[in-house]
Coordinates of C-alpha atoms in Angstrom, one line a residue:
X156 CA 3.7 22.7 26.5
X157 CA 0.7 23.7 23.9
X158 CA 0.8 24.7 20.7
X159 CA -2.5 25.2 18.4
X160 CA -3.3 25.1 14.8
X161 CA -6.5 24.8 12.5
X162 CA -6.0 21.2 11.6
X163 CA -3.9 18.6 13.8
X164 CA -2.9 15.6 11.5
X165 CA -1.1 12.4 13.1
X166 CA 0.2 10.4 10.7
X167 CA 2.8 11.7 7.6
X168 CA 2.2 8.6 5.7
X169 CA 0.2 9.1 2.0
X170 CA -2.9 10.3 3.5
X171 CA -1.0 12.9 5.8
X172 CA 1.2 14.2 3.5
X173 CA -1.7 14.6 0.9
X174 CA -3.8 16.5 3.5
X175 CA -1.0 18.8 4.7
X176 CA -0.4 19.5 1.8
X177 CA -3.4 20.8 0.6
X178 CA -5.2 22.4 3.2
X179 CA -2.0 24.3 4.1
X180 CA -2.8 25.8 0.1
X181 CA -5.4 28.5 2.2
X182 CA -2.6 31.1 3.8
X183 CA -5.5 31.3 6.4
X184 CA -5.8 28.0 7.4
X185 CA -2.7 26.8 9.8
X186 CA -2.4 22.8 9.9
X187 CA -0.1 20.7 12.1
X188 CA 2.1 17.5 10.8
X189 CA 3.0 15.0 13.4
X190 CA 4.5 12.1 12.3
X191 CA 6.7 9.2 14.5
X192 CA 9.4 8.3 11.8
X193 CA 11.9 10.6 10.3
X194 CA 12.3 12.9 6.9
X195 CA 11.8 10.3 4.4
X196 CA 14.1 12.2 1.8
X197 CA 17.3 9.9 2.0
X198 CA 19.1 8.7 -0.9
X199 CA 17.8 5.3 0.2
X200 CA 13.9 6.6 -0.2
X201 CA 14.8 8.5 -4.0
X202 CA 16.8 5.7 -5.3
X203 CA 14.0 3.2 -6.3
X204 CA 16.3 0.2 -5.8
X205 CA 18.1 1.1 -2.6
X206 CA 14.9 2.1 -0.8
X207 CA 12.8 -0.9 -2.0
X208 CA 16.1 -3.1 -0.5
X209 CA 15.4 -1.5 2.8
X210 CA 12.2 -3.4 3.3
X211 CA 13.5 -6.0 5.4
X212 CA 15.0 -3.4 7.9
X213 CA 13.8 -1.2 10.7
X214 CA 15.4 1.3 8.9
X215 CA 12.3 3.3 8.6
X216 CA 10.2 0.9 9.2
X217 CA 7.9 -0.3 12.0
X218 CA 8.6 -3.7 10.6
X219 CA 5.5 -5.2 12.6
X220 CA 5.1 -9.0 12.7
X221 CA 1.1 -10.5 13.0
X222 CA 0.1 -13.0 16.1
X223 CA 0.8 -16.8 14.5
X224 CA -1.9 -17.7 11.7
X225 CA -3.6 -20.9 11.9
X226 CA -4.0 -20.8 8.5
X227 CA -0.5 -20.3 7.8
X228 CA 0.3 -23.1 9.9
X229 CA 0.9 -21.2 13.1
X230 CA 3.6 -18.9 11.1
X231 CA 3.4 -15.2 12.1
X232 CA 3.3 -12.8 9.2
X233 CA 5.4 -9.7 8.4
X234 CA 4.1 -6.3 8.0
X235 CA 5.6 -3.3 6.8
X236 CA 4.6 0.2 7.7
X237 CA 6.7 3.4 6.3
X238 CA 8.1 4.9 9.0
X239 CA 8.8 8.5 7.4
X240 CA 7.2 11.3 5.7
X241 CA 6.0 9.6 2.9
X242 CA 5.1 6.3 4.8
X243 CA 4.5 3.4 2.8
X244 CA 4.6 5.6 -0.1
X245 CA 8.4 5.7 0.9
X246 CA 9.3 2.0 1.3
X247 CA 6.9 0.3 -2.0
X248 CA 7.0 -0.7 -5.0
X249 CA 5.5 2.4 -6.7
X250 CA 3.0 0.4 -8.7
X251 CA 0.3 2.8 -9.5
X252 CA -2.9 0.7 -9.5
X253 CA -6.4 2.3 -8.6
X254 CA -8.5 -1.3 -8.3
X255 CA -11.2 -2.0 -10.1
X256 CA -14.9 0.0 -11.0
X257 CA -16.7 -2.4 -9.0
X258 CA -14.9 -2.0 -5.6
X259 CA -16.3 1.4 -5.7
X260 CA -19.5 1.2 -6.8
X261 CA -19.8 -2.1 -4.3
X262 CA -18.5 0.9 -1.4
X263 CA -21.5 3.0 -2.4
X264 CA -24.2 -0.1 -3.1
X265 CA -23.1 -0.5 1.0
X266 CA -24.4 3.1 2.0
X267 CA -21.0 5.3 1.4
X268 CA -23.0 7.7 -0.5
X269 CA -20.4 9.9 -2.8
X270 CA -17.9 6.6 -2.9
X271 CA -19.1 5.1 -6.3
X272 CA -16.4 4.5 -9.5
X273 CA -17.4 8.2 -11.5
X274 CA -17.8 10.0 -8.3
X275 CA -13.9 8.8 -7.2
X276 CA -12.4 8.4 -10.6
X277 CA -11.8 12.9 -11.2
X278 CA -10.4 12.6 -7.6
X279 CA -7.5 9.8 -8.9
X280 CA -7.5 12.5 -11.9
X281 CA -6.9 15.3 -9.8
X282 CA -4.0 13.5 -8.2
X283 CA -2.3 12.1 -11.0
X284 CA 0.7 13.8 -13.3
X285 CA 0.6 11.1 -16.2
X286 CA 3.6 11.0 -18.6
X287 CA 2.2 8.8 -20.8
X288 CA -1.5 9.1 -20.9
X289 CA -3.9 12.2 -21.6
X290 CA -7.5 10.8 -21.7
X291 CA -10.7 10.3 -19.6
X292 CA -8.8 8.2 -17.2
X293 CA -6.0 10.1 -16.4
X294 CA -4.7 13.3 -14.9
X295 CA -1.8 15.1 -16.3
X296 CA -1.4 18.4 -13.7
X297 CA -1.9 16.6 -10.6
X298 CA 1.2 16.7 -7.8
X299 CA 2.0 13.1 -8.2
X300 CA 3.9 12.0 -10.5
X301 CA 3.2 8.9 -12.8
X302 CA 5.7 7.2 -15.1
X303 CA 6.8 4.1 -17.4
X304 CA 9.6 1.9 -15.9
X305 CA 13.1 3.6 -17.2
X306 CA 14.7 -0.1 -16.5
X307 CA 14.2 -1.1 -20.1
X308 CA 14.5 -4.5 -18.8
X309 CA 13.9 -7.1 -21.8
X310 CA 12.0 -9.6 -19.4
X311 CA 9.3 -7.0 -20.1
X312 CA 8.6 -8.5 -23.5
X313 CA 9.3 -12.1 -22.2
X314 CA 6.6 -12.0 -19.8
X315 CA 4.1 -10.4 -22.1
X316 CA 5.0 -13.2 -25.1
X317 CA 4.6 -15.5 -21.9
X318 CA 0.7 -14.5 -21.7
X319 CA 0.0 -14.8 -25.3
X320 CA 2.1 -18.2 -25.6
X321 CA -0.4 -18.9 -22.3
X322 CA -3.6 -17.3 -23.8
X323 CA -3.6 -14.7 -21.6
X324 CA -4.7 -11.0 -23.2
X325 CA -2.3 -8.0 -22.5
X326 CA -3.1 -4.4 -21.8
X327 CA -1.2 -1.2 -22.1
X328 CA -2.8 0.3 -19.3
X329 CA -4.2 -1.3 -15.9
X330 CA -5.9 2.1 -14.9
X331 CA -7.8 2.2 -17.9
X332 CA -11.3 1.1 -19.6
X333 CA -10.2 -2.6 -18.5
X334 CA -8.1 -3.7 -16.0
X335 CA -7.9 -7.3 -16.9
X336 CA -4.5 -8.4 -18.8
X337 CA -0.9 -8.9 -18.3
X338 CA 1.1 -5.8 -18.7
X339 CA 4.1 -3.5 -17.4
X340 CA 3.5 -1.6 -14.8
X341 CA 3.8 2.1 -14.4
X342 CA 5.0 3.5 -11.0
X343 CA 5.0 7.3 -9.0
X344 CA 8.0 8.0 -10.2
X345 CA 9.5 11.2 -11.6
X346 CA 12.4 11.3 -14.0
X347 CA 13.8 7.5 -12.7
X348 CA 13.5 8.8 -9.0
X349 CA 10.5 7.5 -6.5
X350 CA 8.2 9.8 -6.1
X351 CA 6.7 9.0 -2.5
X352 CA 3.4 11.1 -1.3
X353 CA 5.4 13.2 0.4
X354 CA 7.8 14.5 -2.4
X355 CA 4.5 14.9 -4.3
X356 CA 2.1 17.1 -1.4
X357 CA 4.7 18.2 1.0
X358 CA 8.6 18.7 0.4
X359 CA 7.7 21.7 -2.1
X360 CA 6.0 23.4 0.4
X361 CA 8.1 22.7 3.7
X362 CA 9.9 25.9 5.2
X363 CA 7.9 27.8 2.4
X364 CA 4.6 27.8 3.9
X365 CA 4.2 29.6 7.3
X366 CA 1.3 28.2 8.1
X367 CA 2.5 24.1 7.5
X368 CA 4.1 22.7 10.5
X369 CA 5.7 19.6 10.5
X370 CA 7.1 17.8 13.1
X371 CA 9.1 14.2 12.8
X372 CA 10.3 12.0 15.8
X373 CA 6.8 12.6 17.5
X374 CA 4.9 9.7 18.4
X375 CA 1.0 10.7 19.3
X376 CA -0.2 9.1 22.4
X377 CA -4.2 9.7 22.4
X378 CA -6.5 12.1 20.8
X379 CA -7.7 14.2 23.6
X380 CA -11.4 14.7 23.8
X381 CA -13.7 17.1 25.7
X382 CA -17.1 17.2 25.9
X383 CA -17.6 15.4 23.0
X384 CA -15.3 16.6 21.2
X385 CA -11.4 16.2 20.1
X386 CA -9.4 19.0 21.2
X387 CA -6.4 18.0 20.2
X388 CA -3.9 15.6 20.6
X389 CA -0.9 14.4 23.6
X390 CA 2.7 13.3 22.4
X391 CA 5.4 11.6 24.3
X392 CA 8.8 11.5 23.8
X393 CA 12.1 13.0 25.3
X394 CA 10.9 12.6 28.7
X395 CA 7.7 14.7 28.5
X396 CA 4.0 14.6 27.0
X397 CA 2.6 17.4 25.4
X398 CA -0.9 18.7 24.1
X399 CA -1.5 20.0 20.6
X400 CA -4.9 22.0 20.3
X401 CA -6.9 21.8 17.2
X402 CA -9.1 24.9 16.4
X403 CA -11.1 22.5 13.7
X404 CA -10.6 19.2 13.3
X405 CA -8.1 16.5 14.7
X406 CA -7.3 14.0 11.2
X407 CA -6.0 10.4 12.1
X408 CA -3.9 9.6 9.3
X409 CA -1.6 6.6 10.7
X410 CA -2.9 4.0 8.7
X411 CA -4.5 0.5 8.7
X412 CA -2.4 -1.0 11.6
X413 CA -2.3 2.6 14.3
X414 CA -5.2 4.8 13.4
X415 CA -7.5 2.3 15.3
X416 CA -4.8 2.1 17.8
X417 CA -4.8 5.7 18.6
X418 CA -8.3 5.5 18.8
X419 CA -8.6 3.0 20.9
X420 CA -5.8 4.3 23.3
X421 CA -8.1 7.5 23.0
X422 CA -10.5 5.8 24.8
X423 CA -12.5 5.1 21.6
X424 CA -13.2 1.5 20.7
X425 CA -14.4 -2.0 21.9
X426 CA -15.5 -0.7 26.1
X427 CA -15.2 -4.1 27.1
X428 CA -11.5 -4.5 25.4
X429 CA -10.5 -1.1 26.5
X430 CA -11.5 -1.7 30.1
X431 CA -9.1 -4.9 30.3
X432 CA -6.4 -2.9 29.5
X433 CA -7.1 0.0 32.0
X434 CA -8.4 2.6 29.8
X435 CA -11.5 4.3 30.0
X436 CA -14.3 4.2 27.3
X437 CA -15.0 7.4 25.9
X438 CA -17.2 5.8 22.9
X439 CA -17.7 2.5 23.0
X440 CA -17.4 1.8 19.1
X441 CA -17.4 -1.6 18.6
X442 CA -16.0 -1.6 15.2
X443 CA -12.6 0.0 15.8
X444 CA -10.1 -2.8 15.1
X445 CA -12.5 -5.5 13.3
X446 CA -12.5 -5.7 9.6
X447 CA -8.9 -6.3 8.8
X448 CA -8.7 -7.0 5.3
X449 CA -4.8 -7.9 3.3
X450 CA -4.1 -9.7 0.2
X451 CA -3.0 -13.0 0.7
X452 CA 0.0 -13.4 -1.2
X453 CA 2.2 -16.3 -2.6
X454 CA 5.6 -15.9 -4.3
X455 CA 6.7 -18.4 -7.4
X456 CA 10.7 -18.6 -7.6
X457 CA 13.4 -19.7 -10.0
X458 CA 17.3 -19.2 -10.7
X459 CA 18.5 -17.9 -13.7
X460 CA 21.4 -17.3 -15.2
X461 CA 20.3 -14.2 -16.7
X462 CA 22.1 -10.8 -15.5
X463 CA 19.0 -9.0 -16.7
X464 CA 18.0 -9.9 -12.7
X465 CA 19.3 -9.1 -9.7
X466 CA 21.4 -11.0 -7.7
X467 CA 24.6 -12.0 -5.7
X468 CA 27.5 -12.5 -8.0
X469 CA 30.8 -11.2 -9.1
X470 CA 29.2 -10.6 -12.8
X471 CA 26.2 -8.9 -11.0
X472 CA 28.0 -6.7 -8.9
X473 CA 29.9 -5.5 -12.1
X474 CA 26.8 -4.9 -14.3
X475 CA 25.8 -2.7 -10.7
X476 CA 28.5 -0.8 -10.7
X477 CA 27.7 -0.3 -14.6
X478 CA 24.0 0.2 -14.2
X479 CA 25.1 3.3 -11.2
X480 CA 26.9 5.0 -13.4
X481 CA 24.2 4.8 -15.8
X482 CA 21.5 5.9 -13.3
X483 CA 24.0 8.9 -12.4
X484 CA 23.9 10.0 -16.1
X485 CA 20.4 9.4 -17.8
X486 CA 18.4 8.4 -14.4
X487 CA 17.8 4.9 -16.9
X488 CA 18.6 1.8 -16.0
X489 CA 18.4 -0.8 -13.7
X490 CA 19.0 1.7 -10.4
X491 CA 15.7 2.7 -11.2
X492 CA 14.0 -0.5 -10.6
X493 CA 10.9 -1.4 -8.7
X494 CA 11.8 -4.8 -9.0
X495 CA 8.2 -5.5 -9.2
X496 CA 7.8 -4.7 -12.8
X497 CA 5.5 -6.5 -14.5
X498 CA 1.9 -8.2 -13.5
X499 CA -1.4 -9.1 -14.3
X500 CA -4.8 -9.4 -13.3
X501 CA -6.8 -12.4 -13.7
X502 CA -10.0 -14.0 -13.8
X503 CA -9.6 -17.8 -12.8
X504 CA -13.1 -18.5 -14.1
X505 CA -14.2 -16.7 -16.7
X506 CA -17.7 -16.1 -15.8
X507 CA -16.2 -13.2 -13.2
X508 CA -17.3 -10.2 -13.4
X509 CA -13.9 -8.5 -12.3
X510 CA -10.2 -10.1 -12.3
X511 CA -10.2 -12.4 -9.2
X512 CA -6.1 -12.3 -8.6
X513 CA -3.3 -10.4 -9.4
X514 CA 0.6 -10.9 -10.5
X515 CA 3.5 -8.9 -9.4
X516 CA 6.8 -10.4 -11.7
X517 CA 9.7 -9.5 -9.9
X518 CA 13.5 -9.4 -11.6
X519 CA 14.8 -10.7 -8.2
X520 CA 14.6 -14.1 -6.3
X521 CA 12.2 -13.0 -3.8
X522 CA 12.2 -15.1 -0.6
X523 CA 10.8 -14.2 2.5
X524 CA 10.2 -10.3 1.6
X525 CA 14.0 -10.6 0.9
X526 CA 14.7 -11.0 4.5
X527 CA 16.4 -14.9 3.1
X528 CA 19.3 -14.4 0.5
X529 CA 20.5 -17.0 -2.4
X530 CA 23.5 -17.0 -3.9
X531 CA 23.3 -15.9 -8.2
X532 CA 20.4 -14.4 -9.9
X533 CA 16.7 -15.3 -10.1
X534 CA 13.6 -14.4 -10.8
X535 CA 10.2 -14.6 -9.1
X536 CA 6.4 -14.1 -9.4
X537 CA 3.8 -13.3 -7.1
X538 CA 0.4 -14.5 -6.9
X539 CA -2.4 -12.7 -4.3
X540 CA -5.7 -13.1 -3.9
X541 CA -7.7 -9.7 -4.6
X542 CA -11.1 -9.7 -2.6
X543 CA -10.3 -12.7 0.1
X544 CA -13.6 -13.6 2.2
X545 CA -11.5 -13.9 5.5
X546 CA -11.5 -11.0 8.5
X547 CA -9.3 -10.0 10.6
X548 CA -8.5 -7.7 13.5
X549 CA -6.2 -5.3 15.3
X550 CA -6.2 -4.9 19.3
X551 CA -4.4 -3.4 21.7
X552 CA -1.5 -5.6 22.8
X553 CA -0.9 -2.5 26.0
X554 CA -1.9 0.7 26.6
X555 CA 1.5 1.8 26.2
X556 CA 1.6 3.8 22.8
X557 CA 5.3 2.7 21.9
X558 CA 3.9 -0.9 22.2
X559 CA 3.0 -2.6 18.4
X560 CA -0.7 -3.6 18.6
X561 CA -2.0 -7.3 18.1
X562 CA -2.4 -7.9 14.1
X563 CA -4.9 -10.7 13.2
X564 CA -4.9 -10.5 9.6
X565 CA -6.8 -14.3 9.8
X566 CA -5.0 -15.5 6.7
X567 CA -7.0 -18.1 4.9
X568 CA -9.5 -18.3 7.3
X569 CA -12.1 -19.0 5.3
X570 CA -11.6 -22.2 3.5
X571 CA -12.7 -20.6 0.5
X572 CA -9.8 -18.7 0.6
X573 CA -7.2 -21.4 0.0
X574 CA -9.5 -22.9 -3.0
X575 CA -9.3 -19.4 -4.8
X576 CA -5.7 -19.3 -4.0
X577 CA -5.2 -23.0 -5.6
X578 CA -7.2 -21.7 -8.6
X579 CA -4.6 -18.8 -8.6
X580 CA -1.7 -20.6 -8.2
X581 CA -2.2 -23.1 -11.1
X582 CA -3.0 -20.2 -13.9
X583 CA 0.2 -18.8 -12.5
X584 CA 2.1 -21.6 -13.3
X585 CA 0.8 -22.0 -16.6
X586 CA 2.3 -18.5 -17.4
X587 CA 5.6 -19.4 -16.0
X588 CA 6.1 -22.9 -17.6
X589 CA 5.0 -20.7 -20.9
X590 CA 8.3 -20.9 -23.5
X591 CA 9.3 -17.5 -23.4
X592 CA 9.8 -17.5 -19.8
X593 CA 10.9 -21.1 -19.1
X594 CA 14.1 -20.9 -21.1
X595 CA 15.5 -18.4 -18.6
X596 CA 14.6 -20.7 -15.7
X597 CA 17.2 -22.8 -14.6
X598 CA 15.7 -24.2 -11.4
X599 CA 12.3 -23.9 -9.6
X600 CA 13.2 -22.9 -5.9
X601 CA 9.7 -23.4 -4.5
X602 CA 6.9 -26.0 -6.5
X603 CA 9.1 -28.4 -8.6
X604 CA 7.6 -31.1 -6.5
X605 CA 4.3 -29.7 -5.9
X606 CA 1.7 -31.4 -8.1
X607 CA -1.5 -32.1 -6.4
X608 CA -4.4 -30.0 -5.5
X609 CA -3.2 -31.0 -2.0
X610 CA 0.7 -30.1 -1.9
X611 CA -1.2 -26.7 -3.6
X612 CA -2.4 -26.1 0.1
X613 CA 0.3 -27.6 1.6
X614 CA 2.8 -24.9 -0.1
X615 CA 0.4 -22.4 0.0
X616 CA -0.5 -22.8 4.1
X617 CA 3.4 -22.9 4.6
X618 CA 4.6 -19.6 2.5
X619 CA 1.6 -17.4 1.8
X620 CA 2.0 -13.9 3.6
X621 CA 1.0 -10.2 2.7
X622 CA 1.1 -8.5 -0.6
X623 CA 1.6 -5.1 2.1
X624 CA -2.4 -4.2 1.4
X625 CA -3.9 -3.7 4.7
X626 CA -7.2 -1.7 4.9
X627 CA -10.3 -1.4 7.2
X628 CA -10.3 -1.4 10.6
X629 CA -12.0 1.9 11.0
X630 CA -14.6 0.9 7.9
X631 CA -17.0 3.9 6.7
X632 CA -20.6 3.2 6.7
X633 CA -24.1 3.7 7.9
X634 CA -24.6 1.0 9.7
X635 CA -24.0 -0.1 13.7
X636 CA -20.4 -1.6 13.1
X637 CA -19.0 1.7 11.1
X638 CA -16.7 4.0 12.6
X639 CA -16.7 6.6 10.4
X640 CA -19.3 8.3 8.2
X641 CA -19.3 8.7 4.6
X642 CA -17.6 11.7 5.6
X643 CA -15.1 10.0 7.5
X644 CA -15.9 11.5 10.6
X645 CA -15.9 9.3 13.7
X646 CA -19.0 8.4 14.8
X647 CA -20.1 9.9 18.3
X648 CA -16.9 12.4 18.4
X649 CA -16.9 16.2 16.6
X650 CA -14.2 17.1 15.1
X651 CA -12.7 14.2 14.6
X652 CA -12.0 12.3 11.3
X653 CA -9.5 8.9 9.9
X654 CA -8.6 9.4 6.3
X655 CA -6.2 6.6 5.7
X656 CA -6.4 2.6 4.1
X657 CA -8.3 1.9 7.1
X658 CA -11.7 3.4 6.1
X659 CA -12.3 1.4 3.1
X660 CA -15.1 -0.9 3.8
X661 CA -14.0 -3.8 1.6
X662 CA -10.5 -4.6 -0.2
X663 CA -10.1 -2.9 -3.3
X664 CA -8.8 -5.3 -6.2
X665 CA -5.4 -3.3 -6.6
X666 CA -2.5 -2.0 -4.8
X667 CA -3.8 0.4 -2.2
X668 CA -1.5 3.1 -2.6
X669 CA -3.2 5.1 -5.0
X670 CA -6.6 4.7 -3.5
X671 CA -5.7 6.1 -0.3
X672 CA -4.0 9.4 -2.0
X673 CA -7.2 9.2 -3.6
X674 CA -9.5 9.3 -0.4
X675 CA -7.0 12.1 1.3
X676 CA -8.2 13.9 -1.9
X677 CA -11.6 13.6 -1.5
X678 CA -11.2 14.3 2.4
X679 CA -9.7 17.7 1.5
X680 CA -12.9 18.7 -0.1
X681 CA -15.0 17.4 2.6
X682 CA -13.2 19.3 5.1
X683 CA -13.3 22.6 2.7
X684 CA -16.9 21.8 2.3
X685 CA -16.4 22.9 -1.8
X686 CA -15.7 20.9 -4.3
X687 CA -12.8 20.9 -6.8
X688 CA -13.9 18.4 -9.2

């Protein structure tokens, strides 16, 4: 079977949702949605509680696990993926967070011509639907939808009291002149309701527009290339393989973790490593797969007897059933949750030129990304590491496409790693043990007996995981390891582009959600060949 459109995008995630979206705005210009997981519009996706309690699930979620870190003590590491319209944008915590000026302009000091802070910031602009803020820095017409926290949760003044107790300064607005400060975060949310990429770019427009195709349930096997160039693409499922033609351009859009899969199942990649496996080079581009770049992430924890947190407890299920009622009249409350709602970024020296760590203060006792549940109601703070030295990679594991790939994210690595993440961890505590927040502690779950500079690296090698932030295994650049151009087009095949996390050259310091709406943005333009900005 063959079908044929203008544009061919795998991947629904926040990248493909933004793209379809957009390019399907020209009635002339037909575009093609293929994404693996399902709809992404459940109750458990809108509900910002319920879907963020998914996360330990395969319930749309690829749920990927790394191969065992020697840094981590020979642990393997979790990884979340969205597996839905929406992706990721689907399954997190909504924090809006763009990173700061200097990851930018370091991606155009590297060659990325285009990439620099104030050529980016009007496409974050352009994106952005502000409730709060009107100003140089923010968008207020854009699809996506940014909003305060509707939880009106009082440990939002505890832990800002907490910083100034600590002499720590506090901000109003991370995405702002300065990022650096403790604050409250704001999240894509609209009217106490997630607001994933997809409900932003696509839902509007599905079974509207004639010319946007979407398709769920389809898994994309390989980009087919002839003569140079990619055609299309082949998906399997049901029994049977199919081609879908691209008139233009085929658009990988599968993230960090499976766009350089698909490439390299594409025959695009490493020759040497595609040739153990069976499959025949196409483009041996060396650089597919290398570069895998996370957060390193640990997690502070405490009970409290505070109903202002979640928990498991005949008090807590009442105040639920309370707070559902609630969220069913004035979408308020604690239904609307991100659990994550508070943070900070830091500087751990204060010669830094840019915050070194961030915080993401959870109302919850977060252990094990949830997947480990204690009785009663806690509290918990997480500390991650915002530009760590160490690299990782992502290989095939099979040339079967329904087979996870081999995720090396090579936490703490480099030894410099765990020293900046010792350095982390002690400011952290300071903020913790500060007055306003100890007198709702009633227990410390994780470092009451950690007191040396050692048991720091002891605790840290045996429960530091991902903050969910992979990027950069098909890195833009100019140079012999890039596998895309500044104009995220793959190198050596026409017609043929990744606009996900996984072009970004180095980390940014920030959640990574924004930024890749952001770069799916920009791609639109690049594609159009006019600007809107």
């Amino acid at each position: 079977m063959e079908t044929a459109f203008d544009y061919v995008i795998v991947g629904g995630g926040s990248a493909g949702s933004v793209l379809a979206g957009r390019l399907s705005e020209d009635p002339a210009t037909s575009v093609c949605l293929l994404e693996a997981g399902g709809g992404g519009a459940s109750a458990f996706v809108t509900v910002p509680v319920g879907a963020v309690a998914m996360i330990p699930t395969r319930l749309n979620n690829w749920a990927f696990e790394t191969v065992p870190q020697p840094g981590l003590g020979g642990r393997r590491g979790y990884q979340p993926r969205g597996r839905m319209l929406g992706g990721s944008s689907a399954i997190n915590a909504m924090i809006y967070m763009r990173g700061h000026r200097s990851d930018y302009d370091h991606w155009a000091a590297l060659g990325n011509r285009g990439w620099s802070f104030d050529e980016v910031l009007p496409y974050f602009r352009l994106s952005e639907r502000n409730e709060r803020f009107d100003d140089e820095w923010h968008g207020r017409d854009g699809p996506l939808w940014v909003s305060d926290l509707r939880t009106q949760n009082p440990f939002h003044d505890r832990i800002l009291q907490a910083a100034r107790q600590t002499g720590l300064p506090v901000t109003q607005d991370f995405n702002g002149a300065e990022q650096e400060g403790v604050g409250v975060y704001q999240v894509t949310q609209k009217e106490g309701e997630r607001c994933s990429a997809a409900r932003a770019y696509l839902f509007p427009h599905m079974g509207k527009r004639g010319n946007l195709h979407v398709e769920t349930r389809t898994h994309v096997a390989r980009v087919v290339v002839e003569d140079g160039r990619a055609v299309g693409v082949e998906t399997v499922g049901g029994g049977r393989r199919r081609f879908v033609r691209a008139r233009r351009e085929v658009v990988l859009s599968a993230g960090a973790l499976q766009s350089p899969q698909v490439l390299m199942l594409s025959g695009i990649g490493p020759a040497d490593e595609l040739k153990r496996l069976g499959i025949a080079p196409l483009v041996d581009l060396p650089g597919v797969g290398k570069n895998l770049q996370d957060h390193p992430d640990f997690i502070f924890g405490y009970r409290s007897a505070s109903l202002d947190t979640f928990g498991v407890s005949l008090r807590g299920a009442l105040r639920l059933m309370r707070e559902i009622a609630r969220f069913r009249r004035q979408r308020r409350g604690a239904i609307t949750s991100n659990f994550a709602e508070a943070g900070g970024f830091l500087k751990t020296r204060p010669d830094l030129a840019a915050p070194d760590i961030q915080l993401h203060f959870v109302v919850s006792l977060v252990d094990d990304h949830a997947r480990r549940l204690h009785l009663g109601h806690g509290f918990s703070c997480h500390v991650c590491l915002l530009r760590p030295r160490s690299r990782g990679t992502l290989t095939l594991k099979s040339a079967d496409p329904r087979v996870a790939p081999l995720i090396d994210p090579a936490f703490l690595a480099d030894p410099q790693d765990v020293e900046d993440m010792v350095a982390g961890f002690k400011l952290t505590r300071r903020l913790m043990e500060a007055p306003a927040l100890a007198a709702w502690a009633r227990k410390d779950m994780v470092t009451a007996d950690v007191r040396s500079d050692d048991d720091i690296r002891a605790v840290l090698r045996r429960r530091v995981d991902t903050v969910y932030h992979p990027v950069g295994t098909c890195r833009m650049g100019t140079d012999a390891g890039a596998v895309v151009d500044p104009e995220l087009r793959v190198r050596g095949v026409a017609g043929l582009r990744v606009v996900d996390a996984s072009v970004m050259p180095t980390l940014i310091g920030g959640n990574t959600n924004a930024p890749t709406i952001m770069i799916a943005e920009k791609a639109v333009d690049m594609m159009r060949g006019k600007s809107r900005v």
